[in-house]
Amino acid sequence: MRPLPAGWTSGQDVEVVPSAYLVMPGQTWPPSNGESPAGTATLAEWAVDRELVGSLLPGQVRGGSGASVASGSVSFPQPADSKPLAPWGRGAARIVGGTAARLTAGHDGPQGAVVALGAFVVDKISGSNASGSVEVDLVEDSASLRRPVALPPALANARTANNQTMPFGIDAAWIIDQAARAGGYHSTQAITPETVYSMPLVGAAIPERGTVSLTDNGTTWRWVTIDGLCTLEKTSLIGEGRVVGLATVAPVNGRVWLSIDMHSSSGMFQFAEVPGVGGISVTISPSSVSIVTSGPATTVGVPPFTGWATISVGIDATAKRVYTAVNGGTVSAANYTGTSSVTESPLVDVRWTSTATRVRGVRVIAAPSGFGTALPWAARSAVIAATESPLTAVLPGDESDGWGLIQAVTGATFGGAWITEDGTLVYRNRHALRGIGTSPEKVVAEDALESLDWTLDPGDVADSLELTFQPSDEQRVTDQSITVWESTEVVTIGAGKTVTLTVDVEGAVDSLAPWQQSVTGTETTGSRWAASTQRDGGGTMPPSDALSITNELVSATRVRLRIRNNTSGTLYTAGTDGTTQLTLRANLLARPGEAQTVAFGASAEAARSPLTVDAGAYVQDEAFAEILATWVWSQVQSASATVERVRVVPHLGRQIGDVIVLTDGITELRSKAIITGVHNAGSAGGYTQHLDLALLDVTFDDLDVLLAIATFNTLDARWAGLTFAALDEWIDTEGVPS
Amino acid sequence: MSNGSPYLLGPLGGLVQVEAAPGVGVASERPSSALITPSGRRWRQVGKRAPRSWELSFTDVTPDVLRMVELAAEGLLGDVWLYDVGAARANMLAPRDVASTDTARTVVDVDGIALRSLFAGDPGAALRADHVVEVPVRGGQPYTVSAWTTGEEGIIFNISGAALGSWYALAGEHRGATTVTPAADGILTVKVPKSFPGHVSGLRVHEGPDDGRFYPGRGTPCRVSVDDPQGTVSSIRDGEHAVGDYTVTVYEVGGTR
């Protein structure tokens, strides 16, 4: 539920109907009148529909992925004091289609405080010379997400810059984040030309710019969801694990911005000095920023905030001033004492130093001019939770457009993805779709709903489940013995010349082996080359430094080889028998593996209502697949009721994915429910809202809250004499949050 | 005004009396809808404004009485305004310009009725803004501007346009009123400045001398759309105009005024 602007009378017995507007920036139709500028139409009738489809919610168990696309239709009157609008009109009376449009509602005119009802693109427009109104159809503006996305391949076990492997892997949320970024939806601040280092930390510790290192010290980490956003959490108390980013910072005139997204419950985060080189270390916490140089620490307060915020710290090493700002707010400045041994480079390391540190979006930005204003800051346009599906490797797959990728990952992880009314892309995982961690709105059915029509669908029940997932086939060695590629053609290299080959590897590689000459022809380790002065091979073996070959890992699936001929004669990469003799090897190779299945329930032949789920390459971890299958199995054991298109007392703050607690005095219903569809419509006399609801079961999380500090004796006394059936009923009613 | 016809019709600056018969039906259509839920609770939604319509009837009239009406119905007069004299003697302002609907604002005692202040915050607050209204007025008629306050000393309102004037209140005075007589037809602009060190509500602009009372805004004159006259011709004599009975419906149109 989002808040409405002040002064709205929603939920009161007598409500003043808001006016609705269609705002088309940059358009000249309809022409301006006293109330609204050109391009803004005051609507006579409007309707917006949003539905969350699929995703294993009741009533949708056998549907597709949990995605939602909104649509709408509006009509507005022809302008009173100018020619009617028409596609063949002249000047401002000319209707042009295909433009971006925003639907808003408000009480103070289109420029006042309004509630966003959706970001759309104008679809079909129709009107008549005899009718006084123009009808416009609207479709959701997700065009930017339908562009092809080149997902960079990634390996969870790729070596860091200091030759370690990340212990926490890649969460499938990283794929959603990459697809969202390609479509212009950012869950951390977007990268700019002045950004020297950027690591979003949404599902993977893969920097957008810069490199990353790791010092483990026995720390355990995991990807979790805090306040709806995916973040990395350090879970063990012992050890001072550090994920270290390396950036060669060349700030202009000793000025640099450091910026992170931090949660108000987070611990400290430190941008540290380089061991042995020096610099300034900056420690950021939700309440203060400390600068440590050779002198005593200077601590500056940070304006308080709740939830997630972007904290930016500017260091002017020459003037010894520190600047702090939260989000895009005012910049406060203070002096700090002491000197840094390096006046140009106040930092190179980036590291965590305490538990429960919840940070994302680590950035270092060179500040070319002053610190007068805060860093450019934009509100988050993507809210992506952790999917909890660990991936070993992300390999190029079938889905090529952003929305397709997001739908595929959403379906495989049983989450939900949609674009909200104000244009934010949201992904919620399966826990949020069961109402875990939310504080629900209370709705009393006999007071707020026109009627409570329910449907129970046996299609929701399955007696056999097959979850198919595709782990990646990962080979990891330390002796450089994995053959990654072998040449198929003989390469000719002139004397003293360099030939460049671009090799596309099947799968993703890391830790490529350096090249050596193949002496016996049967070596199994190291990248090997063989060459001959004759095109068909044979002849005397050239010296071992005849060819110099270097590897360049352009991406995890592409390698560039530079082959330089150091001799004075033309060489051919042919061995004896004319076989080609370039063999590239590596220590890590990941390929799509064989699909595996987790099955529950009756066998395939005996099952009457089987459910097959193909999570594809978005679920790769066997332990997670088991957890997911167990969860799916528990959800399809019994059918839950759905309530469709029920008219409610309207509140424009209700959104799909909201969890409510629904009670009904007439049927004695007490249940959590999730809103899976919102249908809003308005006309002159009023506006209506119809909701689609799916009733949810009581979760362990709810019982946890209910029974929080109960001792065994309390439970014994409370449940004395109950049968299992009665206990079941007790859990189903008392477990609902009140 | 000699014969007291309560309605004037025409473009601003050219309002002409319309000699309608007594018994004018005034209807207002505020859009509304209601939802009644199973527990018997009614949830009602109402529109922000209630556009009005007037049904004027004419008995035994010759064509000169209907001149303005027919021209207005044909669209030859441009913007047509209706000046309702009865409503003008009550309060000419639009209904929502006299006080505020925001229940968070300070209460002002307006002629015994508790109404909300026109200002969003206390004196000096950033939310406060001048309250400005514009009223088309007729030349030669007296118009009184009045408002109620919470008793502080300062300028309550400034009047400009067809005439100039303002009212300065002393401490303890809870009401201010001043009468101006415009020399010609025009627009009267009344500004309630935010610098007043208190709260003001119950703004009233009416035709006539001050009477110390408050009446809700009636929104006159307002732009209207006129339907063609319908009626019966009762008689016509040689060399003279036809005489007949007619009815005309006039609809309020337009946004704020």
CSV table of C-alpha atoms in Angstrom, one decimal, chain B residues 9-239:
chain,number,residue,atom,x,y,z
B,9,LEU,CA,-27.7,37.4,-19.5
B,10,GLY,CA,-25.0,38.3,-22.0
B,11,PRO,CA,-21.3,38.8,-22.5
B,12,LEU,CA,-19.3,40.4,-19.7
B,13,GLY,CA,-19.7,44.1,-20.1
B,14,GLY,CA,-23.0,43.7,-22.0
B,15,LEU,CA,-25.3,42.0,-19.5
B,16,VAL,CA,-28.9,42.6,-20.2
B,17,GLN,CA,-31.9,42.0,-18.0
B,18,VAL,CA,-34.0,39.0,-18.9
B,19,GLU,CA,-37.7,39.4,-18.0
B,20,ALA,CA,-38.4,35.9,-16.9
B,21,ALA,CA,-41.7,35.0,-15.2
B,22,PRO,CA,-41.6,34.2,-11.5
B,23,GLY,CA,-41.0,30.6,-10.5
B,24,VAL,CA,-37.6,29.9,-12.0
B,25,GLY,CA,-36.5,26.2,-11.4
B,26,VAL,CA,-32.9,25.9,-10.3
B,27,ALA,CA,-31.5,22.4,-10.4
B,28,SER,CA,-28.0,21.3,-9.5
B,29,GLU,CA,-26.4,18.1,-10.5
B,30,ARG,CA,-23.5,17.0,-8.3
B,31,PRO,CA,-22.3,13.7,-9.5
B,32,SER,CA,-22.4,11.0,-6.9
B,33,SER,CA,-22.4,7.2,-6.4
B,34,ALA,CA,-22.8,4.9,-3.5
B,35,LEU,CA,-21.7,1.5,-2.5
B,36,ILE,CA,-23.7,-0.4,0.2
B,37,THR,CA,-21.9,-3.3,1.7
B,38,PRO,CA,-23.4,-6.4,3.3
B,39,SER,CA,-23.1,-5.0,6.7
B,40,GLY,CA,-25.5,-2.2,5.7
B,41,ARG,CA,-22.8,0.5,5.6
B,42,ARG,CA,-23.1,3.1,2.9
B,43,TRP,CA,-20.0,4.5,1.3
B,44,ARG,CA,-20.7,7.6,-0.8
B,45,GLN,CA,-18.6,9.4,-3.4
B,46,VAL,CA,-19.5,12.9,-4.4
B,47,GLY,CA,-18.1,15.2,-7.1
B,48,LYS,CA,-16.3,18.3,-6.2
B,49,ARG,CA,-18.7,20.7,-7.8
B,50,ALA,CA,-22.4,20.8,-8.6
B,51,PRO,CA,-23.1,22.5,-11.9
B,52,ARG,CA,-26.5,24.2,-11.9
B,53,SER,CA,-29.2,24.8,-14.5
B,54,TRP,CA,-32.0,27.4,-14.6
B,55,GLU,CA,-35.3,26.9,-16.3
B,56,LEU,CA,-36.6,30.4,-17.3
B,57,SER,CA,-40.1,30.8,-18.5
B,58,PHE,CA,-41.7,33.7,-20.3
B,59,THR,CA,-45.4,34.3,-20.6
B,60,ASP,CA,-47.1,36.5,-23.1
B,61,VAL,CA,-43.8,37.9,-24.4
B,62,THR,CA,-42.9,39.6,-27.6
B,63,PRO,CA,-39.6,38.8,-29.4
B,64,ASP,CA,-37.7,41.7,-27.9
B,65,VAL,CA,-37.8,40.0,-24.6
B,66,LEU,CA,-36.1,37.0,-26.0
B,67,ARG,CA,-33.4,38.7,-28.0
B,68,MET,CA,-30.4,37.9,-25.8
B,69,VAL,CA,-31.6,34.4,-25.2
B,70,GLU,CA,-31.9,33.5,-28.9
B,71,LEU,CA,-28.6,35.1,-29.8
B,72,ALA,CA,-26.9,33.2,-26.9
B,73,ALA,CA,-28.4,29.9,-28.0
B,74,GLU,CA,-27.1,30.4,-31.5
B,75,GLY,CA,-23.6,31.1,-30.3
B,76,LEU,CA,-23.4,34.6,-31.7
B,77,LEU,CA,-22.5,36.3,-28.4
B,78,GLY,CA,-19.3,34.4,-27.7
B,79,ASP,CA,-18.9,33.6,-24.0
B,80,VAL,CA,-22.3,34.1,-22.3
B,81,TRP,CA,-22.6,34.8,-18.6
B,82,LEU,CA,-25.6,34.6,-16.3
B,83,TYR,CA,-25.8,37.1,-13.5
B,84,ASP,CA,-28.2,35.8,-10.8
B,85,VAL,CA,-29.2,38.9,-8.7
B,86,GLY,CA,-30.6,36.9,-5.9
B,87,ALA,CA,-27.5,34.8,-5.6
B,88,ALA,CA,-25.4,38.0,-5.9
B,89,ARG,CA,-27.0,39.5,-2.9
B,90,ALA,CA,-26.1,36.4,-0.9
B,91,ASN,CA,-22.5,35.8,-1.9
B,92,MET,CA,-21.0,35.9,-5.4
B,93,LEU,CA,-17.9,33.8,-4.8
B,94,ALA,CA,-17.5,30.2,-6.0
B,95,PRO,CA,-18.7,27.8,-3.2
B,96,ARG,CA,-15.2,26.6,-2.4
B,97,ASP,CA,-13.6,30.1,-2.3
B,98,VAL,CA,-15.2,31.2,0.9
B,99,ALA,CA,-13.4,28.8,3.3
B,100,SER,CA,-11.3,25.7,3.2
B,101,THR,CA,-12.2,22.0,3.3
B,102,ASP,CA,-8.9,21.0,5.0
B,103,THR,CA,-9.8,19.9,8.5
B,104,ALA,CA,-6.3,20.5,9.7
B,105,ARG,CA,-6.6,24.3,9.4
B,106,THR,CA,-7.5,26.7,12.2
B,107,VAL,CA,-11.2,27.3,12.9
B,108,VAL,CA,-12.6,30.8,12.5
B,109,ASP,CA,-16.0,31.8,13.9
B,110,VAL,CA,-17.9,33.0,10.8
B,111,ASP,CA,-21.3,34.5,11.8
B,112,GLY,CA,-21.7,31.7,14.4
B,113,ILE,CA,-20.5,28.9,12.1
B,114,ALA,CA,-17.2,27.2,12.5
B,115,LEU,CA,-15.4,27.4,9.2
B,116,ARG,CA,-11.8,26.6,8.3
B,117,SER,CA,-9.2,29.3,7.6
B,118,LEU,CA,-8.2,30.2,4.1
B,119,PHE,CA,-4.6,30.0,5.1
B,120,ALA,CA,-2.7,26.7,5.3
B,121,GLY,CA,-0.4,27.6,8.2
B,122,ASP,CA,0.1,30.1,11.0
B,123,PRO,CA,1.4,33.6,10.2
B,124,GLY,CA,4.9,33.3,8.9
B,125,ALA,CA,4.6,29.7,7.8
B,126,ALA,CA,5.9,28.8,4.4
B,127,LEU,CA,2.7,27.0,3.4
B,128,ARG,CA,0.7,30.2,3.7
B,129,ALA,CA,-0.3,31.8,0.4
B,130,ASP,CA,-2.3,34.8,-0.6
B,131,HIS,CA,-6.0,34.0,-1.3
B,132,VAL,CA,-7.1,35.8,-4.5
B,133,VAL,CA,-10.5,35.7,-6.0
B,134,GLU,CA,-11.9,37.6,-9.1
B,135,VAL,CA,-15.5,38.6,-9.4
B,136,PRO,CA,-17.1,40.2,-12.5
B,137,VAL,CA,-19.2,43.2,-11.3
B,138,ARG,CA,-21.6,45.6,-12.8
B,139,GLY,CA,-21.0,49.3,-13.0
B,140,GLY,CA,-23.1,51.5,-10.7
B,141,GLN,CA,-24.0,48.9,-8.2
B,142,PRO,CA,-22.6,48.8,-4.6
B,143,TYR,CA,-20.6,45.7,-3.7
B,144,THR,CA,-19.6,44.8,-0.2
B,145,VAL,CA,-16.5,42.7,0.5
B,146,SER,CA,-16.5,41.1,4.0
B,147,ALA,CA,-14.5,38.5,5.9
B,148,TRP,CA,-14.3,37.1,9.4
B,149,THR,CA,-11.0,36.8,11.4
B,150,THR,CA,-9.6,35.5,14.6
B,151,GLY,CA,-9.3,39.0,16.0
B,152,GLU,CA,-5.8,40.2,15.2
B,153,GLU,CA,-4.8,43.6,13.8
B,154,GLY,CA,-3.8,44.0,10.2
B,155,ILE,CA,-5.0,44.3,6.6
B,156,ILE,CA,-7.6,41.7,5.9
B,157,PHE,CA,-8.1,42.2,2.2
B,158,ASN,CA,-7.2,44.4,-0.7
B,159,ILE,CA,-9.5,45.2,-3.5
B,160,SER,CA,-8.4,46.2,-7.0
B,161,GLY,CA,-9.8,46.3,-10.5
B,162,ALA,CA,-13.1,48.1,-10.9
B,163,ALA,CA,-12.5,50.1,-7.7
B,164,LEU,CA,-9.8,50.4,-5.1
B,165,GLY,CA,-10.1,49.7,-1.4
B,166,SER,CA,-8.9,47.7,1.5
B,167,TRP,CA,-9.9,46.9,5.0
B,168,TYR,CA,-7.7,47.2,8.0
B,169,ALA,CA,-8.8,45.5,11.2
B,170,LEU,CA,-7.9,46.5,14.7
B,171,ALA,CA,-7.1,44.0,17.4
B,172,GLY,CA,-10.2,42.4,18.8
B,173,GLU,CA,-12.3,43.0,15.7
B,174,HIS,CA,-13.5,39.7,14.3
B,175,ARG,CA,-15.0,41.0,11.1
B,176,GLY,CA,-14.1,43.5,8.4
B,177,ALA,CA,-16.3,44.9,5.6
B,178,THR,CA,-16.1,47.6,3.0
B,179,THR,CA,-18.4,48.7,0.2
B,180,VAL,CA,-17.2,49.9,-3.2
B,181,THR,CA,-19.2,51.1,-6.2
B,182,PRO,CA,-17.5,50.4,-9.5
B,183,ALA,CA,-17.9,53.1,-12.1
B,184,ALA,CA,-18.2,50.6,-15.0
B,185,ASP,CA,-18.5,46.9,-15.6
B,186,GLY,CA,-15.3,45.1,-14.9
B,187,ILE,CA,-13.5,42.5,-12.8
B,188,LEU,CA,-13.1,43.0,-9.1
B,189,THR,CA,-10.0,41.3,-7.6
B,190,VAL,CA,-10.0,40.6,-3.9
B,191,LYS,CA,-6.8,39.5,-2.3
B,192,VAL,CA,-6.5,38.3,1.2
B,193,PRO,CA,-2.8,38.7,1.9
B,194,LYS,CA,-0.9,36.0,3.8
B,195,SER,CA,0.8,38.7,5.9
B,196,PHE,CA,-2.4,39.1,8.0
B,197,PRO,CA,-1.2,38.1,11.5
B,198,GLY,CA,-4.1,35.7,12.1
B,199,HIS,CA,-6.6,33.6,10.2
B,200,VAL,CA,-9.4,34.7,7.9
B,201,SER,CA,-12.4,32.8,6.7
B,202,GLY,CA,-16.0,33.4,5.5
B,203,LEU,CA,-15.0,35.6,2.6
B,204,ARG,CA,-18.0,37.2,1.1
B,205,VAL,CA,-18.6,39.5,-1.9
B,206,HIS,CA,-22.2,40.5,-2.4
B,207,GLU,CA,-24.2,43.1,-4.2
B,208,GLY,CA,-25.7,45.6,-1.9
B,209,PRO,CA,-24.8,47.3,1.4
B,210,ASP,CA,-23.2,45.5,4.3
B,211,ASP,CA,-25.6,43.5,6.5
B,212,GLY,CA,-23.3,41.8,8.9
B,213,ARG,CA,-24.2,38.2,7.9
B,214,PHE,CA,-22.5,35.4,6.1
B,215,TYR,CA,-24.0,33.4,3.3
B,216,PRO,CA,-22.4,30.5,1.4
B,217,GLY,CA,-20.9,31.2,-2.1
B,218,ARG,CA,-23.3,31.0,-5.0
B,219,GLY,CA,-20.9,31.4,-7.8
B,220,THR,CA,-22.4,34.2,-9.8
B,221,PRO,CA,-22.0,35.5,-12.5
B,222,CYS,CA,-21.1,32.2,-14.2
B,223,ARG,CA,-20.6,31.1,-17.8
B,224,VAL,CA,-23.5,29.4,-19.2
B,225,SER,CA,-24.7,27.6,-22.3
B,226,VAL,CA,-28.2,28.4,-23.4
B,227,ASP,CA,-30.7,26.0,-25.0
B,228,ASP,CA,-33.0,27.2,-27.8
B,229,PRO,CA,-36.3,28.6,-26.5
B,230,GLN,CA,-39.2,26.2,-26.7
B,231,GLY,CA,-42.7,27.4,-26.6
B,232,THR,CA,-46.1,28.2,-28.1
B,233,VAL,CA,-47.1,31.2,-30.1
B,234,SER,CA,-50.4,32.3,-28.7
B,235,SER,CA,-51.4,35.2,-30.9
B,236,ILE,CA,-50.3,37.4,-33.7
B,237,ARG,CA,-52.1,40.6,-34.9
B,238,ASP,CA,-51.7,42.5,-38.0
B,239,GLY,CA,-48.7,44.7,-38.0
